[in-house]
Tab-separated table of C-alpha atoms in Angstrom:
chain	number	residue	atom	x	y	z
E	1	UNK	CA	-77.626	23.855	-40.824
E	2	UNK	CA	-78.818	27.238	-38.934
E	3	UNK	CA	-76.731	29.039	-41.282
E	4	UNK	CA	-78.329	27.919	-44.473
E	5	UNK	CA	-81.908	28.460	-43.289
E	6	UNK	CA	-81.136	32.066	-41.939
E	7	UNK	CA	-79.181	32.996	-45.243
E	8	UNK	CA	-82.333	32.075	-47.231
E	9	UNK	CA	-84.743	33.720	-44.980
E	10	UNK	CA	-81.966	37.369	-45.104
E	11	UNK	CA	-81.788	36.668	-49.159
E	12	UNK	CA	-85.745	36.469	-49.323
E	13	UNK	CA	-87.016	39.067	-47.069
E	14	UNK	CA	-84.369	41.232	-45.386
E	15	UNK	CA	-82.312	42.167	-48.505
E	16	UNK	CA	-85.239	43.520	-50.539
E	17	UNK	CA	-87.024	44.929	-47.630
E	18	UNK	CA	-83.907	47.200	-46.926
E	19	UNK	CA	-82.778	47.276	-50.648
E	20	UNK	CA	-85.830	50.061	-50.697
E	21	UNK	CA	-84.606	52.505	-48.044
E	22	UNK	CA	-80.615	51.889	-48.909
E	23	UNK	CA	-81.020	51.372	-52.636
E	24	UNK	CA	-78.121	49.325	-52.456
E	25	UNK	CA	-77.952	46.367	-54.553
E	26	UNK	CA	-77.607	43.671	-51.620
E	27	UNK	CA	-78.985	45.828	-49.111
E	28	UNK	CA	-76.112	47.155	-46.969
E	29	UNK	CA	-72.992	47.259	-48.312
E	30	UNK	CA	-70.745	44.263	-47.357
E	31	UNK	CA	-68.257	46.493	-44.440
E	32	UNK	CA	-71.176	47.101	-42.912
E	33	UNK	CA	-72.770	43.811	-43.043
E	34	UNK	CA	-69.616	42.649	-41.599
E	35	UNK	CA	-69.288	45.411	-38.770
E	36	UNK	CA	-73.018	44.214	-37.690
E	37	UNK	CA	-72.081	40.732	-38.101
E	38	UNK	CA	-69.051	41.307	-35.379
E	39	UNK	CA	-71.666	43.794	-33.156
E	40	UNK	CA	-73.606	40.906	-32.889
E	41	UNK	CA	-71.327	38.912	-30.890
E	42	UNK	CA	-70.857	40.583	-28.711
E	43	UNK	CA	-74.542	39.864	-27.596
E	44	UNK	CA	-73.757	36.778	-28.477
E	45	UNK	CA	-71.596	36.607	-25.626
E	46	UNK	CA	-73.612	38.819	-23.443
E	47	UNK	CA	-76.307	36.271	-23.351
E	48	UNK	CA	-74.663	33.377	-22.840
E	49	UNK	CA	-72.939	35.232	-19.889
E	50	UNK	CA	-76.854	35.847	-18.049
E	51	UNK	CA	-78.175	32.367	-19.413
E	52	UNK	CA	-74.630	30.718	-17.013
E	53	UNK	CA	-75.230	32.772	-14.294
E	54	UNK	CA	-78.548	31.902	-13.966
E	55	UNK	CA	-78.243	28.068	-14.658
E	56	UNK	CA	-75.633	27.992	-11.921
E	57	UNK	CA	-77.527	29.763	-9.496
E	58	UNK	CA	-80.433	27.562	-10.088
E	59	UNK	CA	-78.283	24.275	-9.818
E	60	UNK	CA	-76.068	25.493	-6.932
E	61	UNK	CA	-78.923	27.167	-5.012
E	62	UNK	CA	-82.466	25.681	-5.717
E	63	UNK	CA	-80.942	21.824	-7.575
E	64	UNK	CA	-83.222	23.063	-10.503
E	65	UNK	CA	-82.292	22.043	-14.017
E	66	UNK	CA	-83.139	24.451	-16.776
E	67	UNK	CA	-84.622	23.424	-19.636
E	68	UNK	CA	-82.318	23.063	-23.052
E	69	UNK	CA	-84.706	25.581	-24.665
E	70	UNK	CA	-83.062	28.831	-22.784
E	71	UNK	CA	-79.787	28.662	-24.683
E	72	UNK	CA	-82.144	29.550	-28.084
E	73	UNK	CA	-81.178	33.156	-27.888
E	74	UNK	CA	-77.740	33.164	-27.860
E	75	UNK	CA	-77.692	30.434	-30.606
E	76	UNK	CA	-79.747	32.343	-32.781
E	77	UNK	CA	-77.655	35.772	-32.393
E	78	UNK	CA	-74.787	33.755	-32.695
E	79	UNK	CA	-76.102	32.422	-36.348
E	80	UNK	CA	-77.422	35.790	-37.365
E	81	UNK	CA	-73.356	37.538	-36.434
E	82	UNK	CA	-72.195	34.271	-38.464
E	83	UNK	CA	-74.464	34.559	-41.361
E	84	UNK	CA	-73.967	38.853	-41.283
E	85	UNK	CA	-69.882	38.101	-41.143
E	86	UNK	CA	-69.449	35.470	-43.387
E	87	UNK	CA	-71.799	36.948	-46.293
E	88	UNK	CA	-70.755	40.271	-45.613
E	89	UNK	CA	-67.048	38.758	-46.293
E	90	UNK	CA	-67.456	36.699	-49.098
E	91	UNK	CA	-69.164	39.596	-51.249
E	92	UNK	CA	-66.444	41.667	-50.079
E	93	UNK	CA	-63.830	39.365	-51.233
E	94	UNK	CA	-65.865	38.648	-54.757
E	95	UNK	CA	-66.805	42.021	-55.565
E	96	UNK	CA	-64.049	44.424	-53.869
E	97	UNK	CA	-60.623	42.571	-54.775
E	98	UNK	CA	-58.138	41.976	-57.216
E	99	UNK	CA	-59.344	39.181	-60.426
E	100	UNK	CA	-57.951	35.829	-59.373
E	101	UNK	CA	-57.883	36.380	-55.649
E	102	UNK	CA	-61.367	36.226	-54.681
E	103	UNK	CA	-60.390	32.801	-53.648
E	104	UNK	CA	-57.413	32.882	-51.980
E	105	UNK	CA	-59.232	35.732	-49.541
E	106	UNK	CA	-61.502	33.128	-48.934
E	107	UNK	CA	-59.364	30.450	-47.763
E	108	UNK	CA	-57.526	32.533	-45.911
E	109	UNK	CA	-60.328	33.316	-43.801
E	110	UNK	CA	-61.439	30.245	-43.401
E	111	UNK	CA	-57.406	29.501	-41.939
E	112	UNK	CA	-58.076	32.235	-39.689
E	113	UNK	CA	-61.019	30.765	-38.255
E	114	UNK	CA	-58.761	27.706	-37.281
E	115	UNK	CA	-56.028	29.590	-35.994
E	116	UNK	CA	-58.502	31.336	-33.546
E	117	UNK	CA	-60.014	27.983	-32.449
E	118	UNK	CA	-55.969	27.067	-30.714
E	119	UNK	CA	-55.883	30.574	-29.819
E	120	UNK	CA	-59.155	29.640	-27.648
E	121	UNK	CA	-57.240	26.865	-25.887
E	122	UNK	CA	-54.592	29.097	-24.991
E	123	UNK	CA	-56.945	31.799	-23.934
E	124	UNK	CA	-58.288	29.412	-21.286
E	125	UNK	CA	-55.146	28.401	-20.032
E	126	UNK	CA	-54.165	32.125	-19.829
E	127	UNK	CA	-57.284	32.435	-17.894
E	128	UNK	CA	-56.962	30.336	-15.507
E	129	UNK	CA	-53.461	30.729	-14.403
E	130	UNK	CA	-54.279	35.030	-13.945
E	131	UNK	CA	-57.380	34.342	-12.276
E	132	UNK	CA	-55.739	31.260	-9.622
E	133	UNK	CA	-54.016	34.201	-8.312
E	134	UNK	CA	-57.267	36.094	-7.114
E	135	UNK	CA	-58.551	35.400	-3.609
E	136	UNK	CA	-61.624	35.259	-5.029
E	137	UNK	CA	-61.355	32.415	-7.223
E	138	UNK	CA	-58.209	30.723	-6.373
E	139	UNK	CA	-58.376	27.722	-8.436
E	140	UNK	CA	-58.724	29.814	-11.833
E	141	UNK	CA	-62.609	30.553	-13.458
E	142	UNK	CA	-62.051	27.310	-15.728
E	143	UNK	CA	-60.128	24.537	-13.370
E	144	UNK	CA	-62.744	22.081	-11.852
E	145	UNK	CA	-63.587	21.209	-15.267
E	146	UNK	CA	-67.871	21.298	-13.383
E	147	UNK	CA	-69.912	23.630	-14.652
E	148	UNK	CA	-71.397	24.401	-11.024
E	149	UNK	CA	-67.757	24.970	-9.749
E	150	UNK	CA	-66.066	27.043	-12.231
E	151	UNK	CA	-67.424	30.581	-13.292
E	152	UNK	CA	-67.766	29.769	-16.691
E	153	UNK	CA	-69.788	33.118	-17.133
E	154	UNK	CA	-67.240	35.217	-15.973
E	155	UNK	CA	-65.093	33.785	-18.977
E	156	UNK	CA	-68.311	34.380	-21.169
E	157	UNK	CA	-68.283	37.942	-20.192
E	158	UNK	CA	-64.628	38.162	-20.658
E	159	UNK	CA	-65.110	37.165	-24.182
E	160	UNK	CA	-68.134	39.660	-24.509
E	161	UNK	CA	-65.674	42.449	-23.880
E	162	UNK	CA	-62.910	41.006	-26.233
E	163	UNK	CA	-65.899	40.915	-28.855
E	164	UNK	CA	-66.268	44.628	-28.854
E	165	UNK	CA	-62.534	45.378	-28.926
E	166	UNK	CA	-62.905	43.321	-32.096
E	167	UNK	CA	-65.487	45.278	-33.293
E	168	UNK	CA	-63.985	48.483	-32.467
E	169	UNK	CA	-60.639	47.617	-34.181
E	170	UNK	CA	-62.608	46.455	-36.918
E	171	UNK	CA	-64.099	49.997	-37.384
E	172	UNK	CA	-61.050	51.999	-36.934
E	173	UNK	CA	-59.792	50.033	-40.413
E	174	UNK	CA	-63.563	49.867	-42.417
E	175	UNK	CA	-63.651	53.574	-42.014
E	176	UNK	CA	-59.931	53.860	-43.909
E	177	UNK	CA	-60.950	51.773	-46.537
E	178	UNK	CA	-61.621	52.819	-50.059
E	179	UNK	CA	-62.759	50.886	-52.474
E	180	UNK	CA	-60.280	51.260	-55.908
E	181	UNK	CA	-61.841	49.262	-58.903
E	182	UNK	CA	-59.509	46.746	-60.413
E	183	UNK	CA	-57.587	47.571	-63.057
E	184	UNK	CA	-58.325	44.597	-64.611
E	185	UNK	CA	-62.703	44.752	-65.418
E	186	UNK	CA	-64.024	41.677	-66.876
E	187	UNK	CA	-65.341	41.383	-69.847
E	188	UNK	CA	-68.962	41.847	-70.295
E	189	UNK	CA	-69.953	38.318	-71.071
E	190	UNK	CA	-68.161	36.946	-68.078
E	191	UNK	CA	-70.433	35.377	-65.856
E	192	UNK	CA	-70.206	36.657	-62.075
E	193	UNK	CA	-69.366	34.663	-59.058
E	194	UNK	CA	-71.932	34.152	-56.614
E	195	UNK	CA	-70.991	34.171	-52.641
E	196	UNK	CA	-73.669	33.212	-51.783
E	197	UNK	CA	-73.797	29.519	-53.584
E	198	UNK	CA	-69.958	29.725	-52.122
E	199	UNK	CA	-71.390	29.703	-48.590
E	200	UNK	CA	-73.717	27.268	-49.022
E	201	UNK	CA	-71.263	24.990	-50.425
E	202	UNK	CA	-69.318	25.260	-47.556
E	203	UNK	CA	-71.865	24.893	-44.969
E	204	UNK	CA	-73.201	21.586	-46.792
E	205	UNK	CA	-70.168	20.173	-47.081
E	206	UNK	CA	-69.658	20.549	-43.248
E	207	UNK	CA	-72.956	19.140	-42.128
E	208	UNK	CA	-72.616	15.490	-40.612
E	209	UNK	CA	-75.142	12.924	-42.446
């Protein structure tokens, strides 16, 4: 639901507010709408990491509870890497490939995501059995399962760096990328595919009445 609202507020007000300094058509162009998407993450990451740390601290230390509204930061930089990464791809995929594979690009992306979400289960179990073997937390960052046991921001931070070696690998292939025009234009009449409506599809259909 976050997504939709921030994608109309960027359509309304950030694309034509930096359409006048870029003079690009959307803005930015969509490899680096993506590599600010993925930068974003990492903050992403960054403040969930502080937010932990400090609601264990006060649990563990004071038996304070903090209030629900403190995770609002890294929620909303989460949504705005989301909404950057997942625009920034589908106009990529619409505009910059071959005639008839716009949407295979997509759904392969969208398999990707799900093959990361079991590579996140396996990624804590990795965790935990490297970090049982440290004196200093020797029954793993993620074992108790209790949030005032485990050192759940550790793994935050953890993630934080594996962001930016994301976003550094993504750079090292943007900046090889050239964009060759199909060889196959379409004809002037044809009627161009919006991403955007092809987000919001998505996101709608994936909301839970």
């Amino acid at each position: 639901m976050k997504i939709i609202f921030l994608v109309s507020l960027y359509d309304t007000f950030f694309v034509p507010f930096v359409r006048k300094f870029t003079g690009h058509e959307s803005g930015i162009s969509p490899l680096r709408r993506i590599g600010f998407g993925l930068f974003l993450a990492t903050f992403s990451m960054v403040a969930a990491a502080l937010l932990e740390k400090k609601r264990r601290d006060a649990a563990v230390n004071h038996h304070k509870v903090l209030s629900i509204f403190w995770i609002t930061p890294q929620y909303l930089i989460f949504g705005l890497s989301e909404m950057f990464t997942a625009i920034g791809l589908l106009e990529f995929f619409y505009k910059q490939s071959l005639k008839g594979m716009q949407a295979f690009f997509t759904a392969i992306t969208y398999c990707s995501y799900s093959f990361g979400f079991y590579l996140s289960t396996l990624l804590v179990s990795l965790v935990n059995k490297i970090t049982s073997t440290s004196s200093s937390s020797a029954a793993g960052w993620l074992h108790n399962n209790d949030l005032n046991q485990d050192k759940l921001d550790l793994f935050y931070w953890l993630l934080a760096v594996l962001s930016f070696l994301n976003f550094l690998n993504y750079l090292f292939w943007s900046r090889r990328y050239s964009h060759a025009p199909s060889a196959l234009p379409q004809p002037n009449n044809a009627k161009e595919i919006n991403p955007y409506s092809q987000l919001h599809d998505h996101h709608h259909n994936n909301i839970i009445p």
